[in-house]
Tab-separated table of C-alpha atoms (C1' of nucleotides) in Angstrom:
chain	number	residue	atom	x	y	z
T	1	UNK	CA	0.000	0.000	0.000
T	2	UNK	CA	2.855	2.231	0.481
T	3	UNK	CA	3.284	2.787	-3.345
T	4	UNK	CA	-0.505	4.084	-3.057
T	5	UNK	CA	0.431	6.922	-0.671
T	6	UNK	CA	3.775	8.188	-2.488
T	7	UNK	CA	1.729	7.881	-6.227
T	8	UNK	CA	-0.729	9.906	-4.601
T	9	UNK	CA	1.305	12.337	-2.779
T	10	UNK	CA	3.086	13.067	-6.322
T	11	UNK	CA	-0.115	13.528	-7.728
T	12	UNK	CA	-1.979	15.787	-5.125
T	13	UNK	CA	0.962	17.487	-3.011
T	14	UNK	CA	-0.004	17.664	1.293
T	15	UNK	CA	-3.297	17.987	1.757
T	16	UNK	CA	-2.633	19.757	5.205
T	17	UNK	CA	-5.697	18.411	6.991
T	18	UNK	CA	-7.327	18.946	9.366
T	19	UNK	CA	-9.204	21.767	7.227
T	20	UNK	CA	-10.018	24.929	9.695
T	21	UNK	CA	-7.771	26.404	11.990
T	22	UNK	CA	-9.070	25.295	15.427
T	23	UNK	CA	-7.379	23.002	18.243
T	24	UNK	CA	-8.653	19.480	18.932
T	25	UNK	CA	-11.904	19.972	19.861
T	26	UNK	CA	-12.953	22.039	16.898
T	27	UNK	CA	-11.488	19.271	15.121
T	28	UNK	CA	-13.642	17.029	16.604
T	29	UNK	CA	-17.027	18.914	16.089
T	30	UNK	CA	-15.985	18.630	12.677
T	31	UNK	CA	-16.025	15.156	12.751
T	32	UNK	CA	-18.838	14.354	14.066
T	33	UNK	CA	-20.322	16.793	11.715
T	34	UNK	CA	-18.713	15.860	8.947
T	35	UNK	CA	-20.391	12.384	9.722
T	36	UNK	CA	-21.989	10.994	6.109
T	37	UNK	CA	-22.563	14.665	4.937
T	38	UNK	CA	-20.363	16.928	2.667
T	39	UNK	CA	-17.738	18.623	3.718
T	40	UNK	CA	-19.167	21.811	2.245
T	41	UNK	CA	-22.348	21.311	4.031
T	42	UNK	CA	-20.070	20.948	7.443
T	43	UNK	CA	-18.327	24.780	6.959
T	44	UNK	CA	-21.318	26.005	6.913
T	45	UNK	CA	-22.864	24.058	10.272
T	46	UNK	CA	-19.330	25.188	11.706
T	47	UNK	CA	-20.128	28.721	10.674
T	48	UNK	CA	-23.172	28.693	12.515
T	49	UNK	CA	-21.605	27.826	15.319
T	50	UNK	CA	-18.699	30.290	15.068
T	51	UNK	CA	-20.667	33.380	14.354
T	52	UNK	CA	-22.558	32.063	17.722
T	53	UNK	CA	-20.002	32.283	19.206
T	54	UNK	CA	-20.707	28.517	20.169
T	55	UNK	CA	-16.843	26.810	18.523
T	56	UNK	CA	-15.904	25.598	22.706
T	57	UNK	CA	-17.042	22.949	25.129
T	58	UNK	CA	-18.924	24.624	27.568
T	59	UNK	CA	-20.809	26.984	24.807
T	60	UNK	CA	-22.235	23.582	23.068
T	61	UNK	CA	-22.473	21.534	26.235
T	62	UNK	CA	-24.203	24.923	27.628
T	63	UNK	CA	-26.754	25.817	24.219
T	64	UNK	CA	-30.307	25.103	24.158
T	65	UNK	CA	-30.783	21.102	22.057
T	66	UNK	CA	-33.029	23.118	19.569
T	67	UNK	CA	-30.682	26.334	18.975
T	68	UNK	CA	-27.518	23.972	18.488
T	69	UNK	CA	-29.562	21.970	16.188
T	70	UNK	CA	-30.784	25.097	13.915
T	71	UNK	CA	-26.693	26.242	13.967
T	72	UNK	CA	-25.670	22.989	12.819
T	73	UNK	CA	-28.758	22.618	10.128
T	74	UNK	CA	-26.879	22.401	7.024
T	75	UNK	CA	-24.489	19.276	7.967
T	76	UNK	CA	-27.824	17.380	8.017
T	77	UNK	CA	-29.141	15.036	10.678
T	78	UNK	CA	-29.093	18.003	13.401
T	79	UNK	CA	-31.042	16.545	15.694
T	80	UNK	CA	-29.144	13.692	15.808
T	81	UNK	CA	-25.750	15.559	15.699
T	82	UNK	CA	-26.361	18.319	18.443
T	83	UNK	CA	-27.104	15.445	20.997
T	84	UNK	CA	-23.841	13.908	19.604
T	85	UNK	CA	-22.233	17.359	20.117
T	86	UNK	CA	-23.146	17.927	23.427
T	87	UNK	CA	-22.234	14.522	24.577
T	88	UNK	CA	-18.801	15.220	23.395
T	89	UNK	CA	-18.782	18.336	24.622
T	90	UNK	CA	-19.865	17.423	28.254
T	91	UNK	CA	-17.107	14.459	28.409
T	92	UNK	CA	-14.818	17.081	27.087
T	93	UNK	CA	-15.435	19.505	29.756
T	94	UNK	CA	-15.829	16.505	32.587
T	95	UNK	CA	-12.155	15.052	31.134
T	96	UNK	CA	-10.938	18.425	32.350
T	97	UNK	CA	-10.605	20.234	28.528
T	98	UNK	CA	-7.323	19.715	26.002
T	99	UNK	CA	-4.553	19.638	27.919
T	100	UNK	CA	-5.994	16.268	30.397
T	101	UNK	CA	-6.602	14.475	27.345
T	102	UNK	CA	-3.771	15.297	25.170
T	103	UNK	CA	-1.628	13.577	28.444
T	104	UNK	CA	-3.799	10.079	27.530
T	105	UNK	CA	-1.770	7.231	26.289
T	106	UNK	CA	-3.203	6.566	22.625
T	107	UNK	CA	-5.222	3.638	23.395
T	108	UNK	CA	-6.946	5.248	26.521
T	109	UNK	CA	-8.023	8.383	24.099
T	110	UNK	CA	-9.415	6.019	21.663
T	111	UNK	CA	-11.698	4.246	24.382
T	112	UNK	CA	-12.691	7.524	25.648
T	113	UNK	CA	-13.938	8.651	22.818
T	114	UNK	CA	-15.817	5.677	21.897
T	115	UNK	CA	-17.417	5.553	25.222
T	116	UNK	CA	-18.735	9.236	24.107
T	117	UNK	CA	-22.557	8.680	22.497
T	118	UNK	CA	-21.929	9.484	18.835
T	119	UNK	CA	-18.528	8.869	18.403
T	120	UNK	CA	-17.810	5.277	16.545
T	121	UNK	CA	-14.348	4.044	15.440
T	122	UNK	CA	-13.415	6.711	12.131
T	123	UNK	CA	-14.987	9.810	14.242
T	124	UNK	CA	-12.550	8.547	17.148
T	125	UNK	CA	-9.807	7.708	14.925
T	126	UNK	CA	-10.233	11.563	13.482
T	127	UNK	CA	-9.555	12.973	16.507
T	128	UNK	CA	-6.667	11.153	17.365
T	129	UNK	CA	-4.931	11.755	14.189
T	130	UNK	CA	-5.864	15.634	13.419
T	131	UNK	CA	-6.895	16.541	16.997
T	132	UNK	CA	-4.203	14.833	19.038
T	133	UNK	CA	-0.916	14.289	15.959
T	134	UNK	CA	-0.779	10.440	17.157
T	135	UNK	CA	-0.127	7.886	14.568
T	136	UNK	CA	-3.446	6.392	13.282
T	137	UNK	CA	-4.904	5.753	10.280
T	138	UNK	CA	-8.505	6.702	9.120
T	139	UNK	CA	-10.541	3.944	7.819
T	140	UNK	CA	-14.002	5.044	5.461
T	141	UNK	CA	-15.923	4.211	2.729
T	142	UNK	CA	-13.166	5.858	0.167
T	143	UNK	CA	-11.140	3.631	1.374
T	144	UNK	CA	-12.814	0.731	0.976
T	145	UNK	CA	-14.284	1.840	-2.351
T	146	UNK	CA	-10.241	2.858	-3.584
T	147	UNK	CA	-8.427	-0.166	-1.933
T	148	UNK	CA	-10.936	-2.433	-3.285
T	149	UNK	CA	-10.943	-1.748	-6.785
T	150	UNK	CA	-7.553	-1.935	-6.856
T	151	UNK	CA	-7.934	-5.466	-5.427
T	152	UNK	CA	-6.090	-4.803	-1.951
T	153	UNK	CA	-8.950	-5.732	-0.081
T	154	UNK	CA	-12.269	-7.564	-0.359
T	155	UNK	CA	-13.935	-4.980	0.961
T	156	UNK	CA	-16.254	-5.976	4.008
T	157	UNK	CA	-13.074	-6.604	5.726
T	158	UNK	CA	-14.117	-5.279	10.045
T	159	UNK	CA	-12.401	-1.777	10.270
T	160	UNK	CA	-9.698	-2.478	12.948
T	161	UNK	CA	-8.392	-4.766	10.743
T	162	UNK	CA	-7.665	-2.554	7.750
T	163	UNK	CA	-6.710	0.065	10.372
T	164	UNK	CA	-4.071	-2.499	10.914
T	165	UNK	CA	-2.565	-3.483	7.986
T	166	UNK	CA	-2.493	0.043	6.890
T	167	UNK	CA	-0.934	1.159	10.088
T	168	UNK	CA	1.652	-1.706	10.056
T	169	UNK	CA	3.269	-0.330	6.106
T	170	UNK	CA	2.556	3.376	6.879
T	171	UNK	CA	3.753	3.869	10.669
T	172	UNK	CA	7.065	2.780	10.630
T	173	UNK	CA	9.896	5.053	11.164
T	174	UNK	CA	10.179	8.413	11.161
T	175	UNK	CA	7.060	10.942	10.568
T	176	UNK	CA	4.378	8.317	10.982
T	177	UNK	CA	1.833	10.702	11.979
T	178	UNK	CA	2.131	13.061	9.628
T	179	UNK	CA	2.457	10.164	6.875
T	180	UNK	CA	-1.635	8.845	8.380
T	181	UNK	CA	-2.372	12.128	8.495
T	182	UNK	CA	-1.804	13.078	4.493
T	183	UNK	CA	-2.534	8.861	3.837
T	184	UNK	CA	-6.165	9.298	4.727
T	185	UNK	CA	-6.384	12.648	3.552
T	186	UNK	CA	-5.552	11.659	-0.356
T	187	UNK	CA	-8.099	8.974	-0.123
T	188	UNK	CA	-10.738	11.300	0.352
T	189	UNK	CA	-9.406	14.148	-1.982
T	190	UNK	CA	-8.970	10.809	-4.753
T	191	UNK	CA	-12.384	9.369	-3.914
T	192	UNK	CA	-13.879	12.832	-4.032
T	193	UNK	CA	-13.115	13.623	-7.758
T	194	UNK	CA	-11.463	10.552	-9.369
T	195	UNK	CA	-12.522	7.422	-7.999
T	196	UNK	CA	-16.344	8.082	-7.506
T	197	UNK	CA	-19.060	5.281	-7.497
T	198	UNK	CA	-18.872	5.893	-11.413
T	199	UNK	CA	-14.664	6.203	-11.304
T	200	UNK	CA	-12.919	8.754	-14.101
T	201	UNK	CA	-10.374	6.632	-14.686
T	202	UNK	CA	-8.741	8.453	-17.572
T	203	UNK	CA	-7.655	11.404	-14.567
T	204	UNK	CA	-6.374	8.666	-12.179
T	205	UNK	CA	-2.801	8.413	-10.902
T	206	UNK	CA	-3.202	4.832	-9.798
T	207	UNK	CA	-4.635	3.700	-13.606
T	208	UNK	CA	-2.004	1.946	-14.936
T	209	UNK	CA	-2.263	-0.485	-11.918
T	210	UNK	CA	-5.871	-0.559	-11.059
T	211	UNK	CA	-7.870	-3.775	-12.363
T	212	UNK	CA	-11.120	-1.243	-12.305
T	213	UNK	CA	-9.226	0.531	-14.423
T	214	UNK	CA	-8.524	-1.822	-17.178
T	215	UNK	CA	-12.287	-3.602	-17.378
T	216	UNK	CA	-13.120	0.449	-18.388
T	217	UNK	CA	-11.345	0.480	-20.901
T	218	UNK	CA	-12.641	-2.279	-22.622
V	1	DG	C1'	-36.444	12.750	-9.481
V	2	DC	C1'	-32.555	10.165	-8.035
V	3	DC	C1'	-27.990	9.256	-6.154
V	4	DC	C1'	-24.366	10.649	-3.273
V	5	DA	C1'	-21.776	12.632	0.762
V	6	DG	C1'	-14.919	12.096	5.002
V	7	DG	C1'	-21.144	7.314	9.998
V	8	DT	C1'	-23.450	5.815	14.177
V	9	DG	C1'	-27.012	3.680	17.090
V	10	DT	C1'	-30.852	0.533	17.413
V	11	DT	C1'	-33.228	-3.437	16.353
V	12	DT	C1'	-33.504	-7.998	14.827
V	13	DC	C1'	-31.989	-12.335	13.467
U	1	DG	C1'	-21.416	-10.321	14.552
U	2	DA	C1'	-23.983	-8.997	10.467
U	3	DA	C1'	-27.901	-6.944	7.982
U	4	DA	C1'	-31.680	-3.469	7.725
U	5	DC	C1'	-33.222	0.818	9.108
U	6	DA	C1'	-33.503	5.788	10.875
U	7	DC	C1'	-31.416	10.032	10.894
U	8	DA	C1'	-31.733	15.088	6.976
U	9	DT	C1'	-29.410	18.642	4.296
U	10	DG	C1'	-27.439	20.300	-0.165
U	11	DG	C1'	-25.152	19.459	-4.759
U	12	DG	C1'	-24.741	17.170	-9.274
DNA sequence: GCCCAGGTGTTTC
DNA sequence: GAAACACATGGG
Protein backbone atom coordinates (compact mmCIF):
# COMPACT_ATOMS: atom_id res chain seq x y z
CA UNK A 1 0.00 0.00 0.00
CA UNK A 2 2.86 2.23 0.48
CA UNK A 3 3.28 2.79 -3.34
CA UNK A 4 -0.50 4.08 -3.06
CA UNK A 5 0.43 6.92 -0.67
CA UNK A 6 3.77 8.19 -2.49
CA UNK A 7 1.73 7.88 -6.23
CA UNK A 8 -0.73 9.91 -4.60
CA UNK A 9 1.31 12.34 -2.78
CA UNK A 10 3.09 13.07 -6.32
CA UNK A 11 -0.11 13.53 -7.73
CA UNK A 12 -1.98 15.79 -5.12
CA UNK A 13 0.96 17.49 -3.01
CA UNK A 14 0.00 17.66 1.29
CA UNK A 15 -3.30 17.99 1.76
CA UNK A 16 -2.63 19.76 5.21
CA UNK A 17 -5.70 18.41 6.99
CA UNK A 18 -7.33 18.95 9.37
CA UNK A 19 -9.20 21.77 7.23
CA UNK A 20 -10.02 24.93 9.69
CA UNK A 21 -7.77 26.40 11.99
CA UNK A 22 -9.07 25.29 15.43
CA UNK A 23 -7.38 23.00 18.24
CA UNK A 24 -8.65 19.48 18.93
CA UNK A 25 -11.90 19.97 19.86
CA UNK A 26 -12.95 22.04 16.90
CA UNK A 27 -11.49 19.27 15.12
CA UNK A 28 -13.64 17.03 16.60
CA UNK A 29 -17.03 18.91 16.09
CA UNK A 30 -15.98 18.63 12.68
CA UNK A 31 -16.02 15.16 12.75
CA UNK A 32 -18.84 14.35 14.07
CA UNK A 33 -20.32 16.79 11.72
CA UNK A 34 -18.71 15.86 8.95
CA UNK A 35 -20.39 12.38 9.72
CA UNK A 36 -21.99 10.99 6.11
CA UNK A 37 -22.56 14.67 4.94
CA UNK A 38 -20.36 16.93 2.67
CA UNK A 39 -17.74 18.62 3.72
CA UNK A 40 -19.17 21.81 2.24
CA UNK A 41 -22.35 21.31 4.03
CA UNK A 42 -20.07 20.95 7.44
CA UNK A 43 -18.33 24.78 6.96
CA UNK A 44 -21.32 26.00 6.91
CA UNK A 45 -22.86 24.06 10.27
CA UNK A 46 -19.33 25.19 11.71
CA UNK A 47 -20.13 28.72 10.67
CA UNK A 48 -23.17 28.69 12.51
CA UNK A 49 -21.61 27.83 15.32
CA UNK A 50 -18.70 30.29 15.07
CA UNK A 51 -20.67 33.38 14.35
CA UNK A 52 -22.56 32.06 17.72
CA UNK A 53 -20.00 32.28 19.21
CA UNK A 54 -20.71 28.52 20.17
CA UNK A 55 -16.84 26.81 18.52
CA UNK A 56 -15.90 25.60 22.71
CA UNK A 57 -17.04 22.95 25.13
CA UNK A 58 -18.92 24.62 27.57
CA UNK A 59 -20.81 26.98 24.81
CA UNK A 60 -22.24 23.58 23.07
CA UNK A 61 -22.47 21.53 26.24
CA UNK A 62 -24.20 24.92 27.63
CA UNK A 63 -26.75 25.82 24.22
CA UNK A 64 -30.31 25.10 24.16
CA UNK A 65 -30.78 21.10 22.06
CA UNK A 66 -33.03 23.12 19.57
CA UNK A 67 -30.68 26.33 18.97
CA UNK A 68 -27.52 23.97 18.49
CA UNK A 69 -29.56 21.97 16.19
CA UNK A 70 -30.78 25.10 13.91
CA UNK A 71 -26.69 26.24 13.97
CA UNK A 72 -25.67 22.99 12.82
CA UNK A 73 -28.76 22.62 10.13
CA UNK A 74 -26.88 22.40 7.02
CA UNK A 75 -24.49 19.28 7.97
CA UNK A 76 -27.82 17.38 8.02
CA UNK A 77 -29.14 15.04 10.68
CA UNK A 78 -29.09 18.00 13.40
CA UNK A 79 -31.04 16.55 15.69
CA UNK A 80 -29.14 13.69 15.81
CA UNK A 81 -25.75 15.56 15.70
CA UNK A 82 -26.36 18.32 18.44
CA UNK A 83 -27.10 15.44 21.00
CA UNK A 84 -23.84 13.91 19.60
CA UNK A 85 -22.23 17.36 20.12
CA UNK A 86 -23.15 17.93 23.43
CA UNK A 87 -22.23 14.52 24.58
CA UNK A 88 -18.80 15.22 23.40
CA UNK A 89 -18.78 18.34 24.62
CA UNK A 90 -19.87 17.42 28.25
CA UNK A 91 -17.11 14.46 28.41
CA UNK A 92 -14.82 17.08 27.09
CA UNK A 93 -15.43 19.51 29.76
CA UNK A 94 -15.83 16.51 32.59
CA UNK A 95 -12.16 15.05 31.13
CA UNK A 96 -10.94 18.42 32.35
CA UNK A 97 -10.61 20.23 28.53
CA UNK A 98 -7.32 19.72 26.00
CA UNK A 99 -4.55 19.64 27.92
CA UNK A 100 -5.99 16.27 30.40
CA UNK A 101 -6.60 14.48 27.35
CA UNK A 102 -3.77 15.30 25.17
CA UNK A 103 -1.63 13.58 28.44
CA UNK A 104 -3.80 10.08 27.53
CA UNK A 105 -1.77 7.23 26.29
CA UNK A 106 -3.20 6.57 22.63
CA UNK A 107 -5.22 3.64 23.40
CA UNK A 108 -6.95 5.25 26.52
CA UNK A 109 -8.02 8.38 24.10
CA UNK A 110 -9.42 6.02 21.66
CA UNK A 111 -11.70 4.25 24.38
CA UNK A 112 -12.69 7.52 25.65
CA UNK A 113 -13.94 8.65 22.82
CA UNK A 114 -15.82 5.68 21.90
CA UNK A 115 -17.42 5.55 25.22
CA UNK A 116 -18.73 9.24 24.11
CA UNK A 117 -22.56 8.68 22.50
CA UNK A 118 -21.93 9.48 18.83
CA UNK A 119 -18.53 8.87 18.40
CA UNK A 120 -17.81 5.28 16.54
CA UNK A 121 -14.35 4.04 15.44
CA UNK A 122 -13.41 6.71 12.13
CA UNK A 123 -14.99 9.81 14.24
CA UNK A 124 -12.55 8.55 17.15
CA UNK A 125 -9.81 7.71 14.92
CA UNK A 126 -10.23 11.56 13.48
CA UNK A 127 -9.56 12.97 16.51
CA UNK A 128 -6.67 11.15 17.36
CA UNK A 129 -4.93 11.75 14.19
CA UNK A 130 -5.86 15.63 13.42
CA UNK A 131 -6.90 16.54 17.00
CA UNK A 132 -4.20 14.83 19.04
CA UNK A 133 -0.92 14.29 15.96
CA UNK A 134 -0.78 10.44 17.16
CA UNK A 135 -0.13 7.89 14.57
CA UNK A 136 -3.45 6.39 13.28
CA UNK A 137 -4.90 5.75 10.28
CA UNK A 138 -8.50 6.70 9.12
CA UNK A 139 -10.54 3.94 7.82
CA UNK A 140 -14.00 5.04 5.46
CA UNK A 141 -15.92 4.21 2.73
CA UNK A 142 -13.17 5.86 0.17
CA UNK A 143 -11.14 3.63 1.37
CA UNK A 144 -12.81 0.73 0.98
CA UNK A 145 -14.28 1.84 -2.35
CA UNK A 146 -10.24 2.86 -3.58
CA UNK A 147 -8.43 -0.17 -1.93
CA UNK A 148 -10.94 -2.43 -3.28
CA UNK A 149 -10.94 -1.75 -6.78
CA UNK A 150 -7.55 -1.94 -6.86
CA UNK A 151 -7.93 -5.47 -5.43
CA UNK A 152 -6.09 -4.80 -1.95
CA UNK A 153 -8.95 -5.73 -0.08
CA UNK A 154 -12.27 -7.56 -0.36
CA UNK A 155 -13.93 -4.98 0.96
CA UNK A 156 -16.25 -5.98 4.01
CA UNK A 157 -13.07 -6.60 5.73
CA UNK A 158 -14.12 -5.28 10.05
CA UNK A 159 -12.40 -1.78 10.27
CA UNK A 160 -9.70 -2.48 12.95
CA UNK A 161 -8.39 -4.77 10.74
CA UNK A 162 -7.67 -2.55 7.75
CA UNK A 163 -6.71 0.07 10.37
CA UNK A 164 -4.07 -2.50 10.91
CA UNK A 165 -2.57 -3.48 7.99
CA UNK A 166 -2.49 0.04 6.89
CA UNK A 167 -0.93 1.16 10.09
CA UNK A 168 1.65 -1.71 10.06
CA UNK A 169 3.27 -0.33 6.11
CA UNK A 170 2.56 3.38 6.88
CA UNK A 171 3.75 3.87 10.67
CA UNK A 172 7.07 2.78 10.63
CA UNK A 173 9.90 5.05 11.16
CA UNK A 174 10.18 8.41 11.16
CA UNK A 175 7.06 10.94 10.57
CA UNK A 176 4.38 8.32 10.98
CA UNK A 177 1.83 10.70 11.98
CA UNK A 178 2.13 13.06 9.63
CA UNK A 179 2.46 10.16 6.88
CA UNK A 180 -1.64 8.84 8.38
CA UNK A 181 -2.37 12.13 8.49
CA UNK A 182 -1.80 13.08 4.49
CA UNK A 183 -2.53 8.86 3.84
CA UNK A 184 -6.17 9.30 4.73
CA UNK A 185 -6.38 12.65 3.55
CA UNK A 186 -5.55 11.66 -0.36
CA UNK A 187 -8.10 8.97 -0.12
CA UNK A 188 -10.74 11.30 0.35
CA UNK A 189 -9.41 14.15 -1.98
CA UNK A 190 -8.97 10.81 -4.75
CA UNK A 191 -12.38 9.37 -3.91
CA UNK A 192 -13.88 12.83 -4.03
CA UNK A 193 -13.11 13.62 -7.76
CA UNK A 194 -11.46 10.55 -9.37
CA UNK A 195 -12.52 7.42 -8.00
CA UNK A 196 -16.34 8.08 -7.51
CA UNK A 197 -19.06 5.28 -7.50
CA UNK A 198 -18.87 5.89 -11.41
CA UNK A 199 -14.66 6.20 -11.30
CA UNK A 200 -12.92 8.75 -14.10
CA UNK A 201 -10.37 6.63 -14.69
CA UNK A 202 -8.74 8.45 -17.57
CA UNK A 203 -7.66 11.40 -14.57
CA UNK A 204 -6.37 8.67 -12.18
CA UNK A 205 -2.80 8.41 -10.90
CA UNK A 206 -3.20 4.83 -9.80
CA UNK A 207 -4.64 3.70 -13.61
CA UNK A 208 -2.00 1.95 -14.94
CA UNK A 209 -2.26 -0.48 -11.92
CA UNK A 210 -5.87 -0.56 -11.06
CA UNK A 211 -7.87 -3.77 -12.36
CA UNK A 212 -11.12 -1.24 -12.30
CA UNK A 213 -9.23 0.53 -14.42
CA UNK A 214 -8.52 -1.82 -17.18
CA UNK A 215 -12.29 -3.60 -17.38
CA UNK A 216 -13.12 0.45 -18.39
CA UNK A 217 -11.34 0.48 -20.90
CA UNK A 218 -12.64 -2.28 -22.62
C1' DG B 1 -36.44 12.75 -9.48
C1' DC B 2 -32.55 10.16 -8.04
C1' DC B 3 -27.99 9.26 -6.15
C1' DC B 4 -24.37 10.65 -3.27
C1' DA B 5 -21.78 12.63 0.76
C1' DG B 6 -14.92 12.10 5.00
C1' DG B 7 -21.14 7.31 10.00
C1' DT B 8 -23.45 5.81 14.18
C1' DG B 9 -27.01 3.68 17.09
C1' DT B 10 -30.85 0.53 17.41
C1' DT B 11 -33.23 -3.44 16.35
C1' DT B 12 -33.50 -8.00 14.83
C1' DC B 13 -31.99 -12.34 13.47
C1' DG C 1 -21.42 -10.32 14.55
C1' DA C 2 -23.98 -9.00 10.47
C1' DA C 3 -27.90 -6.94 7.98
C1' DA C 4 -31.68 -3.47 7.72
C1' DC C 5 -33.22 0.82 9.11
C1' DA C 6 -33.50 5.79 10.88
C1' DC C 7 -31.42 10.03 10.89
C1' DA C 8 -31.73 15.09 6.98
C1' DT C 9 -29.41 18.64 4.30
C1' DG C 10 -27.44 20.30 -0.17
C1' DG C 11 -25.15 19.46 -4.76
C1' DG C 12 -24.74 17.17 -9.27
Amino acid sequence: MYWVYERLLTAFGPQGWWPGDGGAFEVAVGAVLTQNAAWRNVERALAGLDERQWLSPQAIRDAEPDELGAAIRPSGYFNVKAGRLQALATAWVEAGGDAALAALATDELRRWLLAIRGIGRETADDVLVYGFDRPVFVVDAYTRRIFARLGLIQGDEPYESLRASVEAELAIGDGATQRLNEFHALIVALGKDVCRPRPDCASCPLASDCPTSRQEAV
